[in-house]
Every structure is written in C-alpha cells, then in structure tokens.
Amino acid sequence: MQLQNELPDGFTINSDARRIQQILTHLLFYAVQFASSDELLLSAKLNAGALELAVVDPNSSMSGMKELPVYVKDTLNDPDVDDLGVRIELCRRMACLLGGCIYIDTQSKDGVRIVLQIQNIL
C-alpha cells in the first residue's frame, strides 16, 4: 500500500472523519478482493474544489470492473448473496450524506481508480 498525498500543507476539512474512514476501509477491502497484484495506492487530492480520495490498482482493470456492485433491496437476507454489494451501498449512502459520491473512474490512465469524492469541504 502506497499513499500519495497531493493536498496542500495544513489542509483540513469540516466533515465526519469516522464515516470517511469507514468508507475508505470498505473501498480498500473491495479493491483488495479484485486487485491483480500486491500493489495498491491510496491517493488524496483536490479536484475542482472537491476532495478526492481514491483507491488505485495501477496494474489491472480489477477483472474488467467498470462499476461498483449494486445492492438489490430484497437480497439483504439472502444467504447466496455476497455482502460486498450491501457494504458498497452503505458506503454510497454515507458518501451522499457527507455531500459526496463514490464511482469508478473509467477514464483513468493510471489503472483502476475507485473514487470517494466529497463536495463543499471548506
């Protein structure tokens, strides 16, 4: 795991640090399950006034994954359904409550990037 911090010195945000940590933990878990190598990158930067925290697999397409799994309402108690989709849905909802979103950056030339983007951070 590598950390790439492109945030300005002394950068802080007014947000729920515990929820952001929870989201990143789940996204890292997701990335580890689909990564093609032992190398992952966690990057932090500002992009057009929004905070972008991204989990990046620089060496693969995560098995061709172009979007995150989608939680289907009636599958919560189905023993045949992996809970990964439920966790990602909870992350989506937490990100939304923080004023952000989660997506896979399909335009990335650096490998697959799963991005948590939070708007209005100042």
PDB file of C-alpha atoms in Angstrom:
ATOM      1  CA  MET A   1       0.000   0.000   0.000  1.00  0.00           C
ATOM      2  CA  GLN A   2       1.318   3.379  -1.003  1.00  0.00           C
ATOM      3  CA  LEU A   3      -0.047   6.786  -0.012  1.00  0.00           C
ATOM      4  CA  GLN A   4       0.058   9.672  -2.479  1.00  0.00           C
ATOM      5  CA  ASN A   5      -0.898  12.920  -0.777  1.00  0.00           C
ATOM      6  CA  GLU A   6      -1.343  15.890  -3.113  1.00  0.00           C
ATOM      7  CA  LEU A   7      -3.251  18.001  -0.578  1.00  0.00           C
ATOM      8  CA  PRO A   8      -1.868  21.406   0.433  1.00  0.00           C
ATOM      9  CA  ASP A   9       0.096  21.597   3.701  1.00  0.00           C
ATOM     10  CA  GLY A  10      -2.201  22.109   6.671  1.00  0.00           C
ATOM     11  CA  PHE A  11      -5.288  21.068   4.673  1.00  0.00           C
ATOM     12  CA  THR A  12      -8.325  20.272   6.824  1.00  0.00           C
ATOM     13  CA  ILE A  13     -11.993  19.666   6.120  1.00  0.00           C
ATOM     14  CA  ASN A  14     -15.123  20.025   8.188  1.00  0.00           C
ATOM     15  CA  SER A  15     -16.653  16.566   7.900  1.00  0.00           C
ATOM     16  CA  ASP A  16     -17.244  13.301   9.732  1.00  0.00           C
ATOM     17  CA  ALA A  17     -13.783  11.699   9.906  1.00  0.00           C
ATOM     18  CA  ARG A  18     -15.179   8.431  11.265  1.00  0.00           C
ATOM     19  CA  ARG A  19     -17.516   7.983   8.279  1.00  0.00           C
ATOM     20  CA  ILE A  20     -14.773   8.855   5.796  1.00  0.00           C
ATOM     21  CA  GLN A  21     -12.513   6.279   7.455  1.00  0.00           C
ATOM     22  CA  GLN A  22     -15.320   3.699   7.315  1.00  0.00           C
ATOM     23  CA  ILE A  23     -15.891   4.328   3.604  1.00  0.00           C
ATOM     24  CA  LEU A  24     -12.171   4.101   2.790  1.00  0.00           C
ATOM     25  CA  THR A  25     -11.837   0.873   4.766  1.00  0.00           C
ATOM     26  CA  HIS A  26     -14.639  -0.734   2.748  1.00  0.00           C
ATOM     27  CA  LEU A  27     -13.263   0.561  -0.559  1.00  0.00           C
ATOM     28  CA  LEU A  28      -9.809  -0.799   0.292  1.00  0.00           C
ATOM     29  CA  PHE A  29     -11.365  -4.160   1.188  1.00  0.00           C
ATOM     30  CA  TYR A  30     -13.205  -4.139  -2.134  1.00  0.00           C
ATOM     31  CA  ALA A  31     -10.034  -3.257  -4.046  1.00  0.00           C
ATOM     32  CA  VAL A  32      -8.002  -5.979  -2.326  1.00  0.00           C
ATOM     33  CA  GLN A  33     -10.568  -8.582  -3.382  1.00  0.00           C
ATOM     34  CA  PHE A  34     -10.269  -7.626  -7.059  1.00  0.00           C
ATOM     35  CA  ALA A  35      -6.681  -6.388  -7.321  1.00  0.00           C
ATOM     36  CA  SER A  36      -4.391  -8.220  -9.715  1.00  0.00           C
ATOM     37  CA  SER A  37      -1.212  -7.607  -7.736  1.00  0.00           C
ATOM     38  CA  ASP A  38       0.030  -6.758  -4.275  1.00  0.00           C
ATOM     39  CA  GLU A  39       0.302  -3.084  -5.135  1.00  0.00           C
ATOM     40  CA  LEU A  40      -2.425  -0.591  -4.237  1.00  0.00           C
ATOM     41  CA  LEU A  41      -2.296   3.177  -3.986  1.00  0.00           C
ATOM     42  CA  LEU A  42      -4.402   5.457  -1.813  1.00  0.00           C
ATOM     43  CA  SER A  43      -4.375   8.992  -3.200  1.00  0.00           C
ATOM     44  CA  ALA A  44      -5.730  12.245  -1.810  1.00  0.00           C
ATOM     45  CA  LYS A  45      -6.092  15.441  -3.823  1.00  0.00           C
ATOM     46  CA  LEU A  46      -8.309  18.411  -4.561  1.00  0.00           C
ATOM     47  CA  ASN A  47     -10.123  18.427  -7.894  1.00  0.00           C
ATOM     48  CA  ALA A  48     -12.226  21.458  -8.847  1.00  0.00           C
ATOM     49  CA  GLY A  49     -12.885  22.288  -5.191  1.00  0.00           C
ATOM     50  CA  ALA A  50     -13.803  18.735  -4.211  1.00  0.00           C
ATOM     51  CA  LEU A  51     -11.777  16.321  -2.099  1.00  0.00           C
ATOM     52  CA  GLU A  52     -10.929  13.130  -3.979  1.00  0.00           C
ATOM     53  CA  LEU A  53      -9.787  10.092  -2.064  1.00  0.00           C
ATOM     54  CA  ALA A  54      -9.053   7.247  -4.459  1.00  0.00           C
ATOM     55  CA  VAL A  55      -8.039   3.619  -4.133  1.00  0.00           C
ATOM     56  CA  VAL A  56      -5.991   2.744  -7.202  1.00  0.00           C
ATOM     57  CA  ASP A  57      -4.876  -0.600  -8.620  1.00  0.00           C
ATOM     58  CA  PRO A  58      -2.178   0.585 -11.043  1.00  0.00           C
ATOM     59  CA  ASN A  59      -1.594  -2.841 -12.588  1.00  0.00           C
ATOM     60  CA  SER A  60      -5.014  -4.034 -13.598  1.00  0.00           C
ATOM     61  CA  SER A  61      -8.565  -3.456 -14.587  1.00  0.00           C
ATOM     62  CA  MET A  62      -9.839  -5.286 -11.469  1.00  0.00           C
ATOM     63  CA  SER A  63     -11.166  -8.070 -13.654  1.00  0.00           C
ATOM     64  CA  GLY A  64     -12.697  -5.586 -16.086  1.00  0.00           C
ATOM     65  CA  MET A  65     -14.845  -3.990 -13.379  1.00  0.00           C
ATOM     66  CA  LYS A  66     -16.385  -0.800 -14.767  1.00  0.00           C
ATOM     67  CA  GLU A  67     -18.845  -0.103 -11.975  1.00  0.00           C
ATOM     68  CA  LEU A  68     -19.272  -0.958  -8.337  1.00  0.00           C
ATOM     69  CA  PRO A  69     -21.664  -3.753  -7.359  1.00  0.00           C
ATOM     70  CA  VAL A  70     -25.236  -2.639  -6.863  1.00  0.00           C
ATOM     71  CA  TYR A  71     -27.257  -3.628  -3.835  1.00  0.00           C
ATOM     72  CA  VAL A  72     -30.675  -5.051  -4.662  1.00  0.00           C
ATOM     73  CA  LYS A  73     -33.219  -4.284  -1.934  1.00  0.00           C
ATOM     74  CA  ASP A  74     -34.636  -7.773  -1.403  1.00  0.00           C
ATOM     75  CA  THR A  75     -31.278  -9.571  -1.222  1.00  0.00           C
ATOM     76  CA  LEU A  76     -30.204  -8.376   2.237  1.00  0.00           C
ATOM     77  CA  ASN A  77     -31.171 -11.636   3.966  1.00  0.00           C
ATOM     78  CA  ASP A  78     -30.420 -13.947   1.036  1.00  0.00           C
ATOM     79  CA  PRO A  79     -27.606 -16.346   2.105  1.00  0.00           C
ATOM     80  CA  ASP A  80     -26.482 -16.743  -1.528  1.00  0.00           C
ATOM     81  CA  VAL A  81     -25.726 -13.029  -1.936  1.00  0.00           C
ATOM     82  CA  ASP A  82     -22.263 -11.713  -1.090  1.00  0.00           C
ATOM     83  CA  ASP A  83     -22.414  -8.858   1.396  1.00  0.00           C
ATOM     84  CA  LEU A  84     -19.980  -6.798  -0.692  1.00  0.00           C
ATOM     85  CA  GLY A  85     -22.810  -5.138  -2.611  1.00  0.00           C
ATOM     86  CA  VAL A  86     -24.509  -4.262   0.682  1.00  0.00           C
ATOM     87  CA  ARG A  87     -21.297  -2.714   2.057  1.00  0.00           C
ATOM     88  CA  ILE A  88     -20.727  -0.695  -1.106  1.00  0.00           C
ATOM     89  CA  GLU A  89     -24.349   0.530  -0.969  1.00  0.00           C
ATOM     90  CA  LEU A  90     -23.851   1.630   2.642  1.00  0.00           C
ATOM     91  CA  CYS A  91     -20.702   3.463   1.537  1.00  0.00           C
ATOM     92  CA  ARG A  92     -22.656   5.157  -1.264  1.00  0.00           C
ATOM     93  CA  ARG A  93     -25.276   6.313   1.233  1.00  0.00           C
ATOM     94  CA  MET A  94     -22.679   7.550   3.741  1.00  0.00           C
ATOM     95  CA  ALA A  95     -20.866   9.415   0.944  1.00  0.00           C
ATOM     96  CA  CYS A  96     -24.150  11.024  -0.091  1.00  0.00           C
ATOM     97  CA  LEU A  97     -24.798  12.151   3.500  1.00  0.00           C
ATOM     98  CA  LEU A  98     -21.319  13.709   3.505  1.00  0.00           C
ATOM     99  CA  GLY A  99     -22.157  15.603   0.301  1.00  0.00           C
ATOM    100  CA  GLY A 100     -20.254  13.268  -1.980  1.00  0.00           C
ATOM    101  CA  CYS A 101     -20.340  10.197  -4.153  1.00  0.00           C
ATOM    102  CA  ILE A 102     -18.412   7.019  -4.969  1.00  0.00           C
ATOM    103  CA  TYR A 103     -17.583   5.928  -8.503  1.00  0.00           C
ATOM    104  CA  ILE A 104     -15.074   4.066 -10.645  1.00  0.00           C
ATOM    105  CA  ASP A 105     -13.007   6.431 -12.786  1.00  0.00           C
ATOM    106  CA  THR A 106     -13.264   4.743 -16.190  1.00  0.00           C
ATOM    107  CA  GLN A 107     -11.138   7.479 -17.817  1.00  0.00           C
ATOM    108  CA  SER A 108      -8.087   6.824 -15.631  1.00  0.00           C
ATOM    109  CA  LYS A 109      -4.835   6.000 -17.390  1.00  0.00           C
ATOM    110  CA  ASP A 110      -3.233   5.023 -14.052  1.00  0.00           C
ATOM    111  CA  GLY A 111      -5.131   1.742 -13.632  1.00  0.00           C
ATOM    112  CA  VAL A 112      -8.493   1.352 -11.962  1.00  0.00           C
ATOM    113  CA  ARG A 113      -9.454   4.180  -9.584  1.00  0.00           C
ATOM    114  CA  ILE A 114     -12.308   3.816  -7.107  1.00  0.00           C
ATOM    115  CA  VAL A 115     -13.031   7.378  -6.001  1.00  0.00           C
ATOM    116  CA  LEU A 116     -14.725   8.896  -2.977  1.00  0.00           C
ATOM    117  CA  GLN A 117     -15.445  12.492  -3.934  1.00  0.00           C
ATOM    118  CA  ILE A 118     -16.720  14.978  -1.349  1.00  0.00           C
ATOM    119  CA  GLN A 119     -18.002  18.400  -2.438  1.00  0.00           C
ATOM    120  CA  ASN A 120     -18.285  21.562  -0.338  1.00  0.00           C
ATOM    121  CA  ILE A 121     -15.471  20.631   2.026  1.00  0.00           C
ATOM    122  CA  LEU A 122     -14.463  24.115   3.104  1.00  0.00           C
TER     123      LEU A 122
END
